[in-house]
CSV table of C-alpha atoms in Angstrom, one decimal:
chain,number,residue,atom,x,y,z
L,295,MET,CA,16.5,-47.5,-30.7
L,296,THR,CA,13.5,-49.6,-30.1
L,297,SER,CA,9.8,-48.0,-31.1
L,298,GLN,CA,9.3,-48.9,-27.2
L,299,SER,CA,12.3,-46.8,-26.1
L,300,ALA,CA,11.5,-44.1,-28.6
L,301,ALA,CA,7.7,-43.9,-27.3
L,302,ALA,CA,8.9,-43.7,-23.8
L,303,LEU,CA,11.5,-40.9,-24.4
L,304,ARG,CA,8.9,-38.9,-26.2
L,305,SER,CA,6.4,-39.4,-23.3
L,306,ARG,CA,9.1,-38.0,-20.8
L,307,TYR,CA,9.5,-35.3,-23.2
L,308,VAL,CA,5.8,-34.3,-23.4
L,309,ASP,CA,5.4,-34.7,-19.8
L,310,GLN,CA,8.2,-32.3,-19.3
L,311,ALA,CA,7.0,-29.8,-21.9
L,312,ALA,CA,3.8,-29.8,-20.4
L,313,SER,CA,5.0,-29.5,-16.8
L,314,ASP,CA,7.4,-26.7,-17.8
L,315,LEU,CA,4.2,-24.8,-19.6
L,316,GLU,CA,2.5,-25.2,-16.5
L,317,GLU,CA,5.0,-23.4,-14.5
L,318,ASN,CA,5.6,-20.9,-17.7
L,319,ARG,CA,2.1,-20.1,-17.2
L,320,ARG,CA,2.0,-19.9,-13.5
L,321,LEU,CA,5.2,-17.2,-13.6
L,322,GLN,CA,3.2,-15.2,-16.4
L,323,GLN,CA,0.5,-15.0,-14.2
L,324,GLU,CA,2.6,-14.0,-11.2
L,325,LEU,CA,4.6,-11.4,-13.2
L,326,GLN,CA,1.4,-10.0,-14.6
L,327,GLU,CA,0.0,-9.3,-11.1
L,328,ARG,CA,3.3,-7.8,-10.2
L,329,ILE,CA,3.2,-5.7,-13.1
L,330,SER,CA,-0.4,-4.6,-12.3
L,331,MET,CA,1.1,-3.6,-8.4
L,332,LEU,CA,4.0,-1.8,-9.9
L,333,LYS,CA,1.7,0.3,-12.1
L,334,GLN,CA,-0.5,1.1,-9.0
L,335,GLU,CA,2.9,2.1,-7.2
L,336,GLU,CA,3.8,4.3,-10.1
L,337,ALA,CA,0.5,6.0,-9.9
L,338,LEU,CA,1.0,6.5,-6.5
L,339,LEU,CA,4.5,7.8,-6.3
L,340,GLY,CA,3.4,10.3,-9.2
L,341,ASP,CA,0.9,11.7,-7.1
L,342,ILE,CA,3.3,11.7,-3.8
L,343,ILE,CA,5.7,13.9,-6.3
L,344,SER,CA,2.7,15.8,-7.0
L,345,LEU,CA,1.7,16.7,-3.4
L,346,ALA,CA,5.4,17.2,-2.4
L,347,GLU,CA,5.8,19.8,-5.3
L,348,ARG,CA,2.5,21.4,-4.1
L,349,TYR,CA,3.6,21.9,-0.6
L,350,GLU,CA,7.0,23.2,-1.6
L,351,GLY,CA,5.9,26.6,-0.8
L,352,PHE,CA,5.8,26.4,2.9
L,353,ALA,CA,8.2,28.3,5.1
L,354,ASP,CA,8.2,25.9,7.7
L,355,ALA,CA,10.2,22.7,6.3
L,356,SER,CA,8.8,20.5,9.1
L,357,ARG,CA,5.2,21.0,8.1
L,358,LEU,CA,3.9,18.2,6.6
L,359,PRO,CA,0.6,17.7,4.8
L,360,GLU,CA,-1.1,15.5,7.4
L,361,GLN,CA,-0.7,18.5,9.9
L,362,LEU,CA,-2.7,21.0,7.8
L,363,GLN,CA,-5.8,21.0,9.8
L,364,ASP,CA,-7.3,23.8,8.9
L,365,GLU,CA,-6.7,23.9,5.0
L,366,PRO,CA,-8.7,21.9,2.8
L,367,VAL,CA,-7.0,19.1,0.9
L,368,ALA,CA,-7.8,17.1,-2.2
L,369,THR,CA,-9.7,13.9,-1.3
L,370,LYS,CA,-7.1,11.7,-2.8
L,371,PRO,CA,-6.4,8.4,-1.0
L,372,GLN,CA,-4.6,9.9,2.4
L,373,GLN,CA,-2.0,7.1,2.2
L,374,LYS,CA,-0.3,9.1,-0.7
L,375,GLN,CA,0.3,12.2,1.7
L,376,LYS,CA,1.6,10.0,4.6
L,377,ARG,CA,4.4,9.1,2.5
L,378,VAL,CA,5.0,12.5,1.1
L,379,ALA,CA,6.7,12.8,4.7
L,380,ALA,CA,9.5,10.7,3.8
L,381,GLY,CA,10.4,12.0,0.4
L,382,THR,CA,9.6,16.1,0.9
L,383,ALA,CA,12.7,16.6,1.7
L,384,ALA,CA,14.8,15.3,-0.7
L,385,ARG,CA,12.4,16.6,-3.7
L,386,ARG,CA,12.3,20.1,-2.3
L,387,THR,CA,15.4,20.8,-4.8
L,388,ALA,CA,13.3,20.0,-8.0
L,389,PRO,CA,11.6,22.5,-9.6
L,390,ALA,CA,8.0,23.2,-9.1
L,391,LYS,CA,5.4,22.5,-11.6
L,392,THR,CA,2.4,25.1,-11.9
L,393,ALA,CA,-0.8,24.0,-11.8
L,394,SER,CA,-3.5,25.5,-13.8
L,395,ALA,CA,-6.8,26.3,-12.1
L,396,GLY,CA,-8.4,23.5,-13.8
L,397,THR,CA,-6.5,20.6,-12.3
L,398,PRO,CA,-8.1,17.9,-10.8
L,399,ALA,CA,-5.9,18.6,-7.7
L,400,LYS,CA,-6.9,21.9,-7.1
L,401,ALA,CA,-10.6,21.5,-8.3
L,402,GLY,CA,-11.0,18.6,-5.6
L,403,ALA,CA,-9.0,20.9,-2.9
L,404,GLU,CA,-11.9,23.5,-2.8
L,405,GLY,CA,-14.7,23.1,-0.2
L,406,LYS,CA,-14.5,19.6,0.4
L,407,PRO,CA,-13.9,18.3,4.0
L,408,ARG,CA,-10.5,16.5,4.7
L,409,GLN,CA,-10.8,12.6,4.7
L,410,ALA,CA,-9.1,10.7,7.5
L,411,LEU,CA,-5.6,9.5,7.2
L,412,LEU,CA,-5.6,5.8,6.4
L,413,GLY,CA,-2.9,5.2,9.4
L,414,ASP,CA,-5.5,6.9,12.0
L,415,LEU,CA,-8.4,4.7,10.7
L,416,LEU,CA,-6.4,1.5,11.1
L,417,MET,CA,-5.0,2.9,14.6
L,418,LYS,CA,-8.7,3.1,15.5
L,419,LEU,CA,-9.4,-0.4,14.4
L,420,LEU,CA,-6.4,-1.5,16.3
L,421,GLY,CA,-7.5,0.2,19.4
L,422,LYS,CA,-10.5,-2.0,19.6
L,423,TYR,CA,-8.5,-5.3,20.2
L,424,ASP,CA,-6.0,-6.3,22.7
L,425,GLU,CA,-5.0,-9.2,20.7
L,426,PRO,CA,-2.8,-9.0,17.8
L,427,ARG,CA,-4.5,-8.4,14.2
L,428,LEU,CA,-3.4,-9.4,10.7
L,429,ALA,CA,-3.3,-6.8,8.0
L,430,LYS,CA,-5.8,-8.9,6.1
L,431,GLU,CA,-8.2,-8.6,9.0
L,432,LEU,CA,-7.3,-5.1,9.1
L,433,ARG,CA,-8.1,-4.1,5.6
L,434,ASP,CA,-11.3,-6.4,5.6
L,435,GLU,CA,-12.9,-4.6,8.3
L,436,LEU,CA,-11.7,-0.9,7.2
L,437,LEU,CA,-13.6,-1.9,4.1
L,438,LYS,CA,-16.7,-2.7,5.9
L,439,LYS,CA,-16.5,0.1,8.0
L,440,HIS,CA,-15.6,3.0,5.3
L,441,PRO,CA,-16.8,1.6,1.8
L,442,ASP,CA,-15.6,4.6,0.0
L,443,ARG,CA,-12.0,3.8,1.0
L,444,SER,CA,-10.3,0.7,-1.2
L,445,PRO,CA,-6.6,0.4,-0.2
L,446,THR,CA,-4.9,-2.3,-1.7
L,447,PRO,CA,-3.8,-5.1,0.5
L,448,GLN,CA,0.0,-3.5,0.0
L,449,VAL,CA,-1.1,0.0,1.0
L,450,VAL,CA,-2.3,-1.3,4.0
L,451,ARG,CA,1.0,-3.5,4.8
L,452,ASN,CA,2.8,-0.2,4.0
L,453,THR,CA,1.0,1.9,6.2
L,454,LEU,CA,1.0,-0.6,9.3
L,455,GLU,CA,4.8,-0.8,9.0
L,456,SER,CA,5.0,3.0,8.7
L,457,LEU,CA,2.9,2.8,11.7
L,458,VAL,CA,5.5,0.5,13.1
L,459,ALA,CA,8.8,2.6,12.2
L,460,LYS,CA,7.1,5.6,14.1
L,461,GLY,CA,6.4,3.3,17.2
L,462,ARG,CA,2.5,3.9,17.2
L,463,ILE,CA,1.8,0.0,16.8
L,464,GLN,CA,4.0,-3.2,17.4
L,465,ARG,CA,4.8,-6.1,14.7
L,466,HIS,CA,4.4,-9.2,16.2
L,467,LYS,CA,5.6,-12.3,14.1
L,468,GLN,CA,3.8,-15.9,14.7
L,469,GLN,CA,5.3,-18.5,12.5
L,470,ARG,CA,4.8,-17.0,8.8
L,471,SER,CA,2.2,-14.6,9.9
L,472,VAL,CA,2.9,-10.8,10.8
L,473,MET,CA,0.3,-9.4,13.0
L,474,TYR,CA,0.0,-6.0,14.7
L,475,THR,CA,-1.2,-4.3,17.9
L,476,LEU,CA,-1.4,-0.7,19.4
L,477,VAL,CA,1.3,0.7,21.5
L,478,LYS,CA,-0.4,1.6,24.8
L,479,GLN,CA,0.3,5.1,26.0
L,480,ASP,CA,1.1,5.6,29.7
L,481,GLY,CA,-1.2,8.2,31.1
């Protein structure tokens, strides 16, 4: 092997290794972002389970937390309560955990006004437009109008998809974009 071919081979190996290293770092960054998102989801799911167990004592199983207009509720992000609807029935057989009077959920429930549901806020924003809107646009507008709320883009998309499943809004796909409009009520 000549020194010229050895140098060319070494150069190719270095170039390939540099390319692989760059790809490796990109994948690590993607995984870190995914892990961060999964940790947020884990916390959200833990709160959902906690809320579901908290509402186990109601006699009417169809009565959901967002329907309790007269009762004060902890001012945690309301998206959690919307997801309770899907998982409450399945978790009713789980043993209830007793909460002491000093727990944050109980302390937050006393005397504080109920925070508007994320789905209701998004529907109100969608109602202002006749044309379809991107989830990102809706989230940006929500953050401006409700600075006390800071749902992640994924939570906004999940809430919008939940509203689609309930038939309250419509999903429109335009190329690679997903957009949403409010379902017009007859009457």
